[in-house]
Structure formats: C-alpha cells, structure tokens
Short mmCIF file of C-alpha atoms and ligand atoms in Angstrom, two decimals:
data_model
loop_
_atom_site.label_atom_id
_atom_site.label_comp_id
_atom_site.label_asym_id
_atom_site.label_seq_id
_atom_site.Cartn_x
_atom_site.Cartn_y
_atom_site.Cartn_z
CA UNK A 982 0.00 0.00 0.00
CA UNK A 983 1.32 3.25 -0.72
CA UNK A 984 1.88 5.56 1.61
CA UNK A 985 1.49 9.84 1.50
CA UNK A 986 2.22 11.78 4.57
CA UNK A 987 0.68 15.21 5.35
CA UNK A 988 1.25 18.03 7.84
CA UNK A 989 -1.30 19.88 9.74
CA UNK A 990 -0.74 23.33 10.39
CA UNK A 991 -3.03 24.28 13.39
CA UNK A 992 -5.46 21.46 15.76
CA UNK A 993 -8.42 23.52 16.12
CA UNK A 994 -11.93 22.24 15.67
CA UNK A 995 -10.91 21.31 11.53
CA UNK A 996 -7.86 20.18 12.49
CA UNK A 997 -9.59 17.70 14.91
CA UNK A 998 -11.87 16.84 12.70
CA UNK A 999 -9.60 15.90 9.64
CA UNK A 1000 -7.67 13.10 12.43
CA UNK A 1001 -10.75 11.93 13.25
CA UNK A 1002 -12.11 11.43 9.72
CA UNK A 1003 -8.81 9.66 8.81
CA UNK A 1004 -9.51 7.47 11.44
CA UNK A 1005 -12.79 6.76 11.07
CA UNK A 1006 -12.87 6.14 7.35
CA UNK A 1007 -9.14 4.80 6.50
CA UNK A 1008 -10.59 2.50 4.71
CA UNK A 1009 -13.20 3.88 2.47
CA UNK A 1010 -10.23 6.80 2.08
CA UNK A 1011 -7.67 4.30 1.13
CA UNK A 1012 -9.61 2.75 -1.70
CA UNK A 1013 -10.76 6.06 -2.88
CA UNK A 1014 -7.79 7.30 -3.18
CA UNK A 1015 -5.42 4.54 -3.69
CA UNK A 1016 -3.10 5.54 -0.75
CA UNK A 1017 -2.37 5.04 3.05
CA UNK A 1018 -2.97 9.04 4.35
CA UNK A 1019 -0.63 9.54 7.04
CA UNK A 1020 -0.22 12.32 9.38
CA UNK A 1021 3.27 13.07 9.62
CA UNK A 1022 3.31 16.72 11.85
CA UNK A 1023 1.17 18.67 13.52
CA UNK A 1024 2.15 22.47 14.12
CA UNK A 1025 0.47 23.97 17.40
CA UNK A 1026 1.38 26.95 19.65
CA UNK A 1027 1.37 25.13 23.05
CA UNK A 1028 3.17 21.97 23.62
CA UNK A 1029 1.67 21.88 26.79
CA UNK A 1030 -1.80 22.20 26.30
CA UNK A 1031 -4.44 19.57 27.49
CA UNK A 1032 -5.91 17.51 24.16
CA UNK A 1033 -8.82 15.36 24.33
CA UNK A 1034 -7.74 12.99 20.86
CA UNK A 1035 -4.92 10.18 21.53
CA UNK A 1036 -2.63 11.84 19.23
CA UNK A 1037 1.11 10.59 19.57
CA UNK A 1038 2.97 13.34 21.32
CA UNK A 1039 5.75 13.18 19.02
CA UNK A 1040 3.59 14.42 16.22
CA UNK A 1041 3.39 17.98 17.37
CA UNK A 1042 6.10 20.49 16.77
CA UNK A 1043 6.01 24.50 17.53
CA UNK A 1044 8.77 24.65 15.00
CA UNK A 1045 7.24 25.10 10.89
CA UNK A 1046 11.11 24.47 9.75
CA UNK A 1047 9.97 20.65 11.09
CA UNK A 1048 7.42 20.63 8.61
CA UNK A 1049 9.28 22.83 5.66
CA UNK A 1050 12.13 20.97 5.58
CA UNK A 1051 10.90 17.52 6.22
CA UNK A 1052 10.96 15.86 2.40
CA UNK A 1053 8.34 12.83 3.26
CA UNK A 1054 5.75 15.58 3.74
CA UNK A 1055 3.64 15.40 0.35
CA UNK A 1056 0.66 17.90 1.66
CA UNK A 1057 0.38 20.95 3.96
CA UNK A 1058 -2.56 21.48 5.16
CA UNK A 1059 -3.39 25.18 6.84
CA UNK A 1060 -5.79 25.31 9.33
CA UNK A 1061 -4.79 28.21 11.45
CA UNK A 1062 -6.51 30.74 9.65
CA UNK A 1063 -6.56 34.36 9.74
CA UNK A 1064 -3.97 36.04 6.93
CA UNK A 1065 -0.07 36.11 8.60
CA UNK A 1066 1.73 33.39 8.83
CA UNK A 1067 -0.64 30.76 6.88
CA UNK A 1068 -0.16 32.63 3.71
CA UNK A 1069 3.52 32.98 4.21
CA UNK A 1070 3.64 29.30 5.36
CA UNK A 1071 1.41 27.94 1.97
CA UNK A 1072 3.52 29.69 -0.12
CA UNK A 1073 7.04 28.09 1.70
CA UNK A 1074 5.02 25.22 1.03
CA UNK A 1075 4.68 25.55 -2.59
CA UNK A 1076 8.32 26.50 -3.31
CA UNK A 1077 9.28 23.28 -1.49
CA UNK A 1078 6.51 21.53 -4.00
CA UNK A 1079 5.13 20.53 -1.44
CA UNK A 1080 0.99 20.66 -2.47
CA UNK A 1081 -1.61 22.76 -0.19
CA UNK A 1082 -5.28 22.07 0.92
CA UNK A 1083 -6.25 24.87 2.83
CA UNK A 1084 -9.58 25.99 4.65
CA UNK A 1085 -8.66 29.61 5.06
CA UNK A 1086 -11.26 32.22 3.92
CA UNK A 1087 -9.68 34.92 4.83
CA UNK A 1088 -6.35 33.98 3.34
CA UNK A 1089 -8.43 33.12 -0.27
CA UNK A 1090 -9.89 36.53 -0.21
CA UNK A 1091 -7.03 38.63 0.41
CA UNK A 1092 -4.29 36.95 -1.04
CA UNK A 1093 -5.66 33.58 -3.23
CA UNK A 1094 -4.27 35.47 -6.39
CA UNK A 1095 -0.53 34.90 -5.10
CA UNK A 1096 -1.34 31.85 -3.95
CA UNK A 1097 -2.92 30.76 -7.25
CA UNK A 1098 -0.15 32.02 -9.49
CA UNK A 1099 2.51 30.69 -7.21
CA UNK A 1100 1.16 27.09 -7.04
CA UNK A 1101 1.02 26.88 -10.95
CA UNK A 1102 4.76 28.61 -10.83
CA UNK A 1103 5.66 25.75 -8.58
CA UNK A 1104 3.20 23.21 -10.07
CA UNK A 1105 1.80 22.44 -7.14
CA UNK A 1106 -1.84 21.55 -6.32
CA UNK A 1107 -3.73 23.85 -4.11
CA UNK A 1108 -7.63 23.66 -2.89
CA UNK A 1109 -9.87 25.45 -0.70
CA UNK A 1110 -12.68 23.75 -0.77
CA UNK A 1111 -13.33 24.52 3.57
CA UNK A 1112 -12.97 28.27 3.16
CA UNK A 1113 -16.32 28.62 1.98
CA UNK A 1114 -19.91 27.11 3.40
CA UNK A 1115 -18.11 24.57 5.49
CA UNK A 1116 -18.76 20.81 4.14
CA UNK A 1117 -21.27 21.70 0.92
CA UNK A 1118 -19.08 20.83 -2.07
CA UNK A 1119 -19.64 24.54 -3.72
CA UNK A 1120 -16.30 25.20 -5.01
CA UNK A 1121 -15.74 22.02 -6.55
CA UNK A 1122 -19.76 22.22 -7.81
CA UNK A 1123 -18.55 25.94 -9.27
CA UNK A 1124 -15.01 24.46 -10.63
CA UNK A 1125 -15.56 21.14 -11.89
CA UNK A 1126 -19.64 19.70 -12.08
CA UNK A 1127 -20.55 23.63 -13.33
CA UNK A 1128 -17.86 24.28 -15.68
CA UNK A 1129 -20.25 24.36 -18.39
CA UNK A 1130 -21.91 27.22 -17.30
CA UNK A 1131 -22.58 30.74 -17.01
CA UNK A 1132 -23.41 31.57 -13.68
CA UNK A 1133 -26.12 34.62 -13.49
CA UNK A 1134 -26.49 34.67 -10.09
CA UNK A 1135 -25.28 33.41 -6.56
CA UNK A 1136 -27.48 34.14 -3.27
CA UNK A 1137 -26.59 32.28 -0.61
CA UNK A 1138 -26.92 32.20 3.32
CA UNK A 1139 -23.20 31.82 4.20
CA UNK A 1140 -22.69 32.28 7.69
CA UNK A 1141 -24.25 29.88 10.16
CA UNK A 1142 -23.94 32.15 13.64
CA UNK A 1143 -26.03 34.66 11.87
CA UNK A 1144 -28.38 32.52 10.14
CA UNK A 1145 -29.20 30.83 13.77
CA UNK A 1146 -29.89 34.22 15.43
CA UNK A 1147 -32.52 35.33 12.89
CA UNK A 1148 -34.06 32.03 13.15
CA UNK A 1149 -34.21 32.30 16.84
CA UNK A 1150 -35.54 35.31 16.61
CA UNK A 1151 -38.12 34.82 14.16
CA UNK A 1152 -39.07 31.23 15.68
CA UNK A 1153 -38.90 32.43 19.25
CA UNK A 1154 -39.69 36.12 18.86
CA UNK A 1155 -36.66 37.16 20.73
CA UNK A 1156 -34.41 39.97 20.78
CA UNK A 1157 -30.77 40.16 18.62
CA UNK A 1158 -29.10 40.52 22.08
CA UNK A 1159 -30.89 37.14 23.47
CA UNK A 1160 -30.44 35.66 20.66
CA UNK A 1161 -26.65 36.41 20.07
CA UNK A 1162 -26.76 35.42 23.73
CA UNK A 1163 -27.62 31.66 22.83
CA UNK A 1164 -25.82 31.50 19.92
CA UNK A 1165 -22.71 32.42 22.17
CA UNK A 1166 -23.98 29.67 24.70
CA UNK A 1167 -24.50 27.18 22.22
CA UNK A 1168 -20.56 28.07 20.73
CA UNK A 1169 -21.88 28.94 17.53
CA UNK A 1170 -20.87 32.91 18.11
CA UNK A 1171 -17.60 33.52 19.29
CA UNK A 1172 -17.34 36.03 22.69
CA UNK A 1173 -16.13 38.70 20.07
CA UNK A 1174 -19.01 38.17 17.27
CA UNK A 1175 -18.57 40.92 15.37
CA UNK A 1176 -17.00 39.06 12.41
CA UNK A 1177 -19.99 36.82 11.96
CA UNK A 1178 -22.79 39.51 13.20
CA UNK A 1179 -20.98 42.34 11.51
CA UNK A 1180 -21.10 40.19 8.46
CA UNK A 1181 -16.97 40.46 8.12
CA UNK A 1182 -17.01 36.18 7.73
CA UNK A 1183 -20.20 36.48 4.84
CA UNK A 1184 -18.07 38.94 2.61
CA UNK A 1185 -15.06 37.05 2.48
CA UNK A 1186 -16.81 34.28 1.73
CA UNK A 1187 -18.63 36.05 -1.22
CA UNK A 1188 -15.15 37.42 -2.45
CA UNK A 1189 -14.24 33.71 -2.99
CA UNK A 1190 -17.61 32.88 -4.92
CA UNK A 1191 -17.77 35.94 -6.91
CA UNK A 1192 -14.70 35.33 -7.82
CA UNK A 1193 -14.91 31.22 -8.94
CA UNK A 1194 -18.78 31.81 -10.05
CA UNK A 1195 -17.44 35.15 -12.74
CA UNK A 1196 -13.77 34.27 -13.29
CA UNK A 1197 -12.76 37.68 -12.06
CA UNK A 1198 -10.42 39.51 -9.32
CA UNK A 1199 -12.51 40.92 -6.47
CA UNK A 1200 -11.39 43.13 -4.02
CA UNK A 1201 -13.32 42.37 -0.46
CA UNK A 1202 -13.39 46.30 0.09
CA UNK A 1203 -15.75 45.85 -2.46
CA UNK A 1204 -18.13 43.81 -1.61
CA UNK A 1205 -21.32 46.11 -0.02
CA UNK A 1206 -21.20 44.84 3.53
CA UNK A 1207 -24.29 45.31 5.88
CA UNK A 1208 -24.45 42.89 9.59
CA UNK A 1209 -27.95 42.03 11.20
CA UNK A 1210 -27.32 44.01 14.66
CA UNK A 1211 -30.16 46.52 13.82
CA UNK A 1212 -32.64 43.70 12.60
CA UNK A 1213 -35.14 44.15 15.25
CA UNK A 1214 -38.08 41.45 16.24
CA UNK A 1215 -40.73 44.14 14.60
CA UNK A 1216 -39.22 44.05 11.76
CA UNK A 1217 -39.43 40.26 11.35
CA UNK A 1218 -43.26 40.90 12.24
CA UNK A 1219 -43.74 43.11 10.25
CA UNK A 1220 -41.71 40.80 7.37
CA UNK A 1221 -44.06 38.18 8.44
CA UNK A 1222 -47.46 40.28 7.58
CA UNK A 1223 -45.79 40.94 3.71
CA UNK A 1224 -44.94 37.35 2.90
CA UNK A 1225 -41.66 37.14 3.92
CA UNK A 1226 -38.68 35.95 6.07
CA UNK A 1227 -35.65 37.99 7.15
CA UNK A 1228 -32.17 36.08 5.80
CA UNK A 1229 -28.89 37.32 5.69
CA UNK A 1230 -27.42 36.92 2.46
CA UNK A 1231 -24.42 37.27 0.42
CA UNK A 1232 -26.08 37.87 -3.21
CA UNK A 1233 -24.01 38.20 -6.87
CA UNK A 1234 -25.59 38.96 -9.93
CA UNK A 1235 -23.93 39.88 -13.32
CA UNK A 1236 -25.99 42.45 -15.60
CA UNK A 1237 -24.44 43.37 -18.60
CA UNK A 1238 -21.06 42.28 -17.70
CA UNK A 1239 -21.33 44.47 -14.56
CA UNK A 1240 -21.16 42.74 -10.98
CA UNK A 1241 -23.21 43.43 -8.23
CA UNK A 1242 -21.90 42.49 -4.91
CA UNK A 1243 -22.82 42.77 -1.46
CA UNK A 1244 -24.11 40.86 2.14
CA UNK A 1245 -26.92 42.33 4.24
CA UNK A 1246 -29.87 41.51 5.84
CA UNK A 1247 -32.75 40.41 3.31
CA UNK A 1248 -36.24 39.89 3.21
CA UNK A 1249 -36.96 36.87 0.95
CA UNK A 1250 -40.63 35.50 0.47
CA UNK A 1251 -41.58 32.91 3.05
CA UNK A 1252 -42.15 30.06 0.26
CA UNK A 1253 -38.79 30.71 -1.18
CA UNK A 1254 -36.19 27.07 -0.61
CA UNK A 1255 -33.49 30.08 1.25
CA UNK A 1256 -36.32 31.26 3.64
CA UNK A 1257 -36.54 27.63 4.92
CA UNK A 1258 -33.32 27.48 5.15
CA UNK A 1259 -32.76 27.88 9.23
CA UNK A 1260 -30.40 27.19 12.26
CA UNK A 1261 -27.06 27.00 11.55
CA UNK A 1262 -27.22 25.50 8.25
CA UNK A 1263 -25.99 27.30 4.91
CA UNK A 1264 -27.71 27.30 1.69
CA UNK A 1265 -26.56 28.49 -1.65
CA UNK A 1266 -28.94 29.39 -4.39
CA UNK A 1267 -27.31 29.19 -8.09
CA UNK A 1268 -28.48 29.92 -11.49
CA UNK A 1269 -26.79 28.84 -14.84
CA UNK A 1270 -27.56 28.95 -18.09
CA UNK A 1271 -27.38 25.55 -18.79
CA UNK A 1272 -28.45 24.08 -15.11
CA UNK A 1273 -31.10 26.26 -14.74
CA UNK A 1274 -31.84 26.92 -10.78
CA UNK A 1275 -29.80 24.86 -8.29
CA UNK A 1276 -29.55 24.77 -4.45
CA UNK A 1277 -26.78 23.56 -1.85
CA UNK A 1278 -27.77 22.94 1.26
CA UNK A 1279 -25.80 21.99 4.58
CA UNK A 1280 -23.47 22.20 7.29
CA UNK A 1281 -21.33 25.41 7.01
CA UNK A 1282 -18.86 25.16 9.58
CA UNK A 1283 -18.20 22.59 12.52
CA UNK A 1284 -15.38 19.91 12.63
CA UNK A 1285 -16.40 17.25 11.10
CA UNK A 1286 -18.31 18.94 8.36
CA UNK A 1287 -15.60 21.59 6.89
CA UNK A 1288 -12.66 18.24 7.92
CA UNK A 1289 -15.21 16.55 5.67
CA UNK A 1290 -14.56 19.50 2.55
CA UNK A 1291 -10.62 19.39 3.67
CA UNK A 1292 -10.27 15.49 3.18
CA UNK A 1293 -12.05 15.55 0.27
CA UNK A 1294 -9.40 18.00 -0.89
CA UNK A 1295 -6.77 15.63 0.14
CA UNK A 1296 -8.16 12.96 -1.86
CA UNK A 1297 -8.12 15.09 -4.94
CA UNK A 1298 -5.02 15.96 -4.92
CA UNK A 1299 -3.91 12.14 -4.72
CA UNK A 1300 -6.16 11.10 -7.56
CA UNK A 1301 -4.66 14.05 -9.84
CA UNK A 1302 -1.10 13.39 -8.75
CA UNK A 1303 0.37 11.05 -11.62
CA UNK A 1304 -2.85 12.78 -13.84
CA UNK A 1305 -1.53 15.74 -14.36
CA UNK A 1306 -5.11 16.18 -15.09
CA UNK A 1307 -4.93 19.02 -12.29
CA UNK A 1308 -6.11 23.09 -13.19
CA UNK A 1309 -6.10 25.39 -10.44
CA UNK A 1310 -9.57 26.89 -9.86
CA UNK A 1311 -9.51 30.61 -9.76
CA UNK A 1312 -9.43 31.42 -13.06
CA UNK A 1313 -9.58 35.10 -12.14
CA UNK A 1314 -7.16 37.05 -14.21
CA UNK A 1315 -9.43 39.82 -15.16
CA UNK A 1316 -11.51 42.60 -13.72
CA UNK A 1317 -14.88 42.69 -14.06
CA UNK A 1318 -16.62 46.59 -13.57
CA UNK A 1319 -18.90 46.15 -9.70
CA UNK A 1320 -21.62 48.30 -9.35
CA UNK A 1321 -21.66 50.95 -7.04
CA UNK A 1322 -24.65 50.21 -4.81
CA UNK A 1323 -26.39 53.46 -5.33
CA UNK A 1324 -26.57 51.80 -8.91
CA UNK A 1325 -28.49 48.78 -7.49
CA UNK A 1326 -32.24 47.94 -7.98
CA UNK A 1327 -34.06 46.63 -5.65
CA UNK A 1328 -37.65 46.20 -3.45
CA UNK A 1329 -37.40 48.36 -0.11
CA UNK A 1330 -38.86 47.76 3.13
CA UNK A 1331 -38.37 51.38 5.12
CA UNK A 1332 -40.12 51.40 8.60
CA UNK A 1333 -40.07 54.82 9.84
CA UNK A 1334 -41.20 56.67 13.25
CA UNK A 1335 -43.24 59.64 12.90
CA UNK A 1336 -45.50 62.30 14.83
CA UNK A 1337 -49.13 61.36 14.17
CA UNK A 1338 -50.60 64.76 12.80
CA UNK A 1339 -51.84 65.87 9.14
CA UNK A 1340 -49.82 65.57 6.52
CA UNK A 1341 -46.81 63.53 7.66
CA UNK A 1342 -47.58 60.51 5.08
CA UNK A 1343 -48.45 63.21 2.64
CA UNK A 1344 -45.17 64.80 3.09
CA UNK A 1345 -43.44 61.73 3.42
CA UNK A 1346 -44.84 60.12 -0.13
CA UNK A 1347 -44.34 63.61 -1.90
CA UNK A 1348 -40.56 63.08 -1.09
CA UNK A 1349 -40.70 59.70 -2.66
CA UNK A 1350 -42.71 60.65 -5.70
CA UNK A 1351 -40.14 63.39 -6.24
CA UNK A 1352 -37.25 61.06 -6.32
CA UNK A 1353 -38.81 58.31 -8.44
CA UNK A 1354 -39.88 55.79 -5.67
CA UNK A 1355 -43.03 54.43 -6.51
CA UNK A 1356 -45.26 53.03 -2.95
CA UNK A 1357 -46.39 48.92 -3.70
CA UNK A 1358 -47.77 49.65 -0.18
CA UNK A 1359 -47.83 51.67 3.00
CA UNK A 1360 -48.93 50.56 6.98
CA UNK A 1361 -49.57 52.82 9.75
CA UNK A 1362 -49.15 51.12 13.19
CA UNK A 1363 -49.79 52.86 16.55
CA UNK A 1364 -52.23 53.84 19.49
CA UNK A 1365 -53.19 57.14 18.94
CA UNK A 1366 -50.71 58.27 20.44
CA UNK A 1367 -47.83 61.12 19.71
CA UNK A 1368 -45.46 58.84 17.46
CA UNK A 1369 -46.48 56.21 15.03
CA UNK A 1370 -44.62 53.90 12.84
CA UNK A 1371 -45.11 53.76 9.25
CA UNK A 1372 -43.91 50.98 7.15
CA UNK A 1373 -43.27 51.30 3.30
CA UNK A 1374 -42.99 48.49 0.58
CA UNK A 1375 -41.58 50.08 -2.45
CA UNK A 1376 -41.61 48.71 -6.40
CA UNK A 1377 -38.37 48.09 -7.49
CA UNK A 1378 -36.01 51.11 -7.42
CA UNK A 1379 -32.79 52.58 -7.59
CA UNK A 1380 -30.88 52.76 -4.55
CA UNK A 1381 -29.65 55.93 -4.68
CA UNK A 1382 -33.44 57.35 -5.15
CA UNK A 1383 -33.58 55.77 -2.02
CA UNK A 1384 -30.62 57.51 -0.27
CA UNK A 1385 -31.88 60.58 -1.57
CA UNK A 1386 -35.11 60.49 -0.42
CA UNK A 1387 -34.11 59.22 3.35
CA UNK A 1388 -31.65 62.32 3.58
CA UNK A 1389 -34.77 64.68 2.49
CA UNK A 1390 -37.26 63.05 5.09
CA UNK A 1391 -34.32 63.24 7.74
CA UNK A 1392 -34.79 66.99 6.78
CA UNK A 1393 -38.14 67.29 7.70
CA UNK A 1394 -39.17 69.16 11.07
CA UNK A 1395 -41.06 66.82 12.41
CA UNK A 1396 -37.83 64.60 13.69
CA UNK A 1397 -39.10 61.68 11.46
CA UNK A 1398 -36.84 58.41 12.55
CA UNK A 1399 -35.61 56.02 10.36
CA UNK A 1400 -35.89 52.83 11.68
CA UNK A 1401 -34.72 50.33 9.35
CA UNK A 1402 -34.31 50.02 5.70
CA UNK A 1403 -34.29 46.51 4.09
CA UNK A 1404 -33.76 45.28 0.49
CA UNK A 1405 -36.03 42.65 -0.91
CA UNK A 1406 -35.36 39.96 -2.92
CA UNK A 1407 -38.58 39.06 -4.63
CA UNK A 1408 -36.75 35.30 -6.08
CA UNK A 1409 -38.25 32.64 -7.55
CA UNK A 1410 -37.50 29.53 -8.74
CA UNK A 1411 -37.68 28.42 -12.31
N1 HSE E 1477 -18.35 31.60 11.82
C1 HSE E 1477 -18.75 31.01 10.60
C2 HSE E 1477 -20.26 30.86 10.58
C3 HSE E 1477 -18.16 29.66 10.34
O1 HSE E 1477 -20.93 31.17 11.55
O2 HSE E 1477 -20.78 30.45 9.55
C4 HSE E 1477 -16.76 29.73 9.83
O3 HSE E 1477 -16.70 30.42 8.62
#
C-alpha cells in the first residue's frame, strides 16, 4: 500500500476533525484514493496544552522548519486561519513543491491570487474547498460539475452564527441581544461576534464565490457589507405580515457584464427554498444557463463537516497526482466593472417613526414621488398616540433614489426616525 504523509498546520476544531475522519474512514479513504494518508506533523502553539484525541505526542512540533524541511511531507494542510503566517507558510510550502489544501477564507480573499499564481509557478496543487460554506461541495460544484456554465447569479446564506440568530428570533420572537446570547452559549458565536454579526465572515466568503462563479479579481473592500445588529423582532413581524422571512445573504448577480456584490440583511418570500433554510445550516442558491436553478444545502462550519470539505481535498489531490489532469480553480485574471450600490435595484422595506398629525404621510410620499420611488404599499401602526410607525414596501427602485429620499425626510421638522431600511429579494424559482 502506498503511503502519503501530510502536515497539519493548526489542531483547532478542523484540524480535529480531519484526524478523526482519517480514522474513522481509513478505509473507504484508502480505496478512494489509492493511498495510506498519514499524518506526519502537527504544528500547534502550546506543547503543553491539554488535548482530548490520543494523538502521539511526538507528532506535534512549535517549530514550521519541522514541517518545511521535512521531504516525506507530500501535503500541507493550513488550518490556522486568519492572513499572517498561513499565507507565508502555503507559499514556503509551494516553493518546497510541497501541495496545499487549505480551509482559510480569509487567506483566499485577500491573497488567493498569489497563492494561485505561485502554485502553478511551482506546479503544485492547491484547494480550498473549507474556506467557503463549510462541508457543501460549492467550489468544486462551481469548478468542476458547473464548468459548463454561465453563472447569473449566486445568493446564498453563508454564515451559520447569523443565520441561527434570525431564526431564533423569528421562531422564538426574541431579541438580537438574546439571541446572540444563545448562539454564544450554544458556541456557535464567538465572545467577540462581530465578524460573523458584523457580516466580516459572509463577505469574504462572497469574495471567494464571486470570484470562482465570474472568473474575475474581487477586491473584499468591495463587496457592499451590511451585519444584522439593527434587525429588530418588529421588523421580522412586520416581514411576516408581507410574505416574507428575514435572511442574511451574500447575493451576486452579473448584468451586462457588470457585478453586483454585497451581504446584508434580506427579506426573501416565506415560500422561497433560502427562507426555509434555518439554524445554523448554509444554503446556496445558483443559477446557470445551462443548469437552470440549483440549491446547496448543509453544514457550514463545525469539525467534522468543513474536515469533511478538507479530506475531500486531500483525496483530490492524490487522484490528480500522476494525472496531471490538475487546473487550479480561480481562473480570475481579469476585472470585471462592480456596481456601485447606489446603482443597485431593488424592493425596499423602510419602517419609519413619525408624529401622528396631518400631513406627515403626505409629506413623506411627496418626497418619494419626487425622487422616483413608486409606494407597492404603506402601513400605519400605533395607538393614537404622539409617534407612530409607518412601514413602506416600495416597487423596485434605484438605490440611490432611495438615499436621496431618506436624507430629504431626515430633513423634515417633524424629527421623522428612520428605523430600518431593508432590500427585498422578490426570487423565484424556475
Ligand atoms: N463563523 C462562521 C459561521 C463559520 O458562523 O458560519 C466559519 O466560517
């Protein structure tokens, strides 16, 4: 039997997750791929530190020289995330041809263009399917099962801490706070959540999409980047009463060879496959021009789920490695123009506080009909007393009528409050 060693760099949850998946399926994994995976190194911080796997002592090392300059060692795999040193470590890697699975979002979205050209410089194989949407198979589905497509569009719910706090509160009619609370307890949101909550994890996640789903360089700076923090339980009641469910999603869509790009908080009618979508799972939403509409749906984070993408990238590179059958996903060597997203059309929801006296909603819809923003419909909710909230569902519209408008209500003397604004995504499925 023959035998490939691999190094892991990092034991975190993944890093657990790949051992015990090596483990636990050797022997499916040794007929699938044809070899005996072995781990050969594991790089960690602390020597010291308590571990609740029976892995061999003399497999960890502080020391990435152990790893760099050990020749047996066919595969690094990165699994300490965040940018510096994993990229600077993958790319040691690759001059050393030594090949690279890695599960590093962050270090795709900033710096996968070096790390692309590099590996074909060095002719080295290097995969990613963990970085995004844990273990559903979407970058493989974009690079290999899709190929023959154009993608149009890519909506997908990409980050699991969120998606369970919206569906807490929606199920449970709770606030954000008690919500993020739970998710916290539960160790879905980390004691510093603003990454997932701020939406931070979604966009580089959508970097890596938009840029596999529309062969083109993105920059995650820009990428239009909204969290759910001000998402409050009225407006999932009030979402509720129009038909729909509050996600947050990561959405692409190419128009005329223009991208639009950008992660925020979404209302998305309640009979729609992503607005049943709840928990911690992910879901992402795909249409091609050949496949027509497609949906992934799963786990999109957790150890054994994202070991499960990382193993599988293991396993590729073995099958490919006396192919030389291999191309390096990314094919991103051009820019493509993104949309500003004042230039974006969309649906609004705008719930706004207001004094109840004459001629506020007159006011308030004059503004709008001066700037183009046609009213699908409008809600008045209060008890007679001084302020009221109003609630209006616009027909599809520029954004930047939208901005325009909200500045000249602002303006108004009557201290009119805005809520909340939220985009609509009126999708169906053909
Ligand atoms: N924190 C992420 C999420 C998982 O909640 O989906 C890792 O990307």
């Amino acid at each position: 039997m023959r035998e490939v060693k691999i190094a892991l760099l990092g034991f975190g949850n993944v890093g657990k997750g790949v051992w015990k998946i090596l483990n636990m399926n050797s022997e499916e994994l040794i007929k699938r791929s044809g070899y005996h995976i072995k781990i050969g190194k594991i790089l960690i911080r602390d020597i010291n530190k308590a571990r609740d796997l029976d892995v061999p002592k003399e497999l960890f090392t502080t020391n990435f020289e152990d790893i760099i300059e050990d020749d047996s060692i066919d595969i690094i795999v990165e699994l300490m995330g965040g940018i510096e040193p994993a990229v600077d470590y993958m790319l040691q890697g690759m001059k050393r041809k030594k090949h690279i699975v890695t599960a590093n979002k962050m270090a795709i979205a900033t710096k996968g263009n070096t790390l692309i050209k590099t590996s074909r410089e060095e002719g080295v194989m290097f995969y990613f399917e963990g970085s995004v949407a844990g273990g559903i198979p979407i970058i493989h589905g974009l690079n290999d099962n899709l190929v023959a497509n154009k993608i149009e569009e890519v909506i997908g719910i990409i980050n699991g801490t969120t998606n369970y706090i919206l569906t807490k509160m929606t199920q449970e009619k709770i606030s954000f706070e008690q919500a993020l609370a739970e998710a916290q307890k539960k160790g879905y949101a980390e004691a510093d959540p603003t990454s997932d909550v701020e939406a931070f994890d979604a966009v580089y996640k959508l970097c890596i999409l938009a840029s596999l789903a529309f062969d083109t360089i993105v920059s995650v700076n820009s990428i239009y980047r909204e969290g759910i923090n001000n998402v409050k339980p009225i407006d999932i009641e009030y979402a509720r009463e129009f038909g729909y469910v509050i996600k947050l999603l990561g959405i692409i869509k190419e128009t005329n060879g223009e991208l639009e790009l950008r992660v925020h908080p979404t209302m998305v009618p309640a009979e729609h496959p992503l607005a049943n979508v709840n928990d911690s799972f992910n879901a992402i939403f795909l249409k091609g021009n050949a496949v027509g509409d497609l949906m992934f749906y799963g786990r999109g984070a957790g150890e054994l789920p994202t070991g499960s993408a990382v193993v599988g990238d293991i396993v590729s590179i073995l099958r490919n490695k006396e192919k030389s059958s291999y191309y390096p996903c990314l094919k991103n060597e051009g820019y493509k123009k993104i949309k500003d997203i004042e230039e974006v059309k969309c649906e609004y929801y705008i719930r706004i506080t207001v004094k109840d006296k004459p001629g506020v909603l007159g006011e308030i819809s004059s503004i709008f009909g001066k700037n183009n923003v046609s009213i699908l419909s409008v809600i008045q909710k209060g008890k007679r007393e001084e302020l009221v909230s109003l609630v209006f569902i616009t027909h599809s519209t520029l954004e930047g009528n939208i901005n325009k408008s909200i500045g000249m209500i602002k303006a108004l003397n009557d201290s009119e409050k805005i809520e909340n604004i939220i985009r609509i995504e009126n999708l169906g499925m053909d």
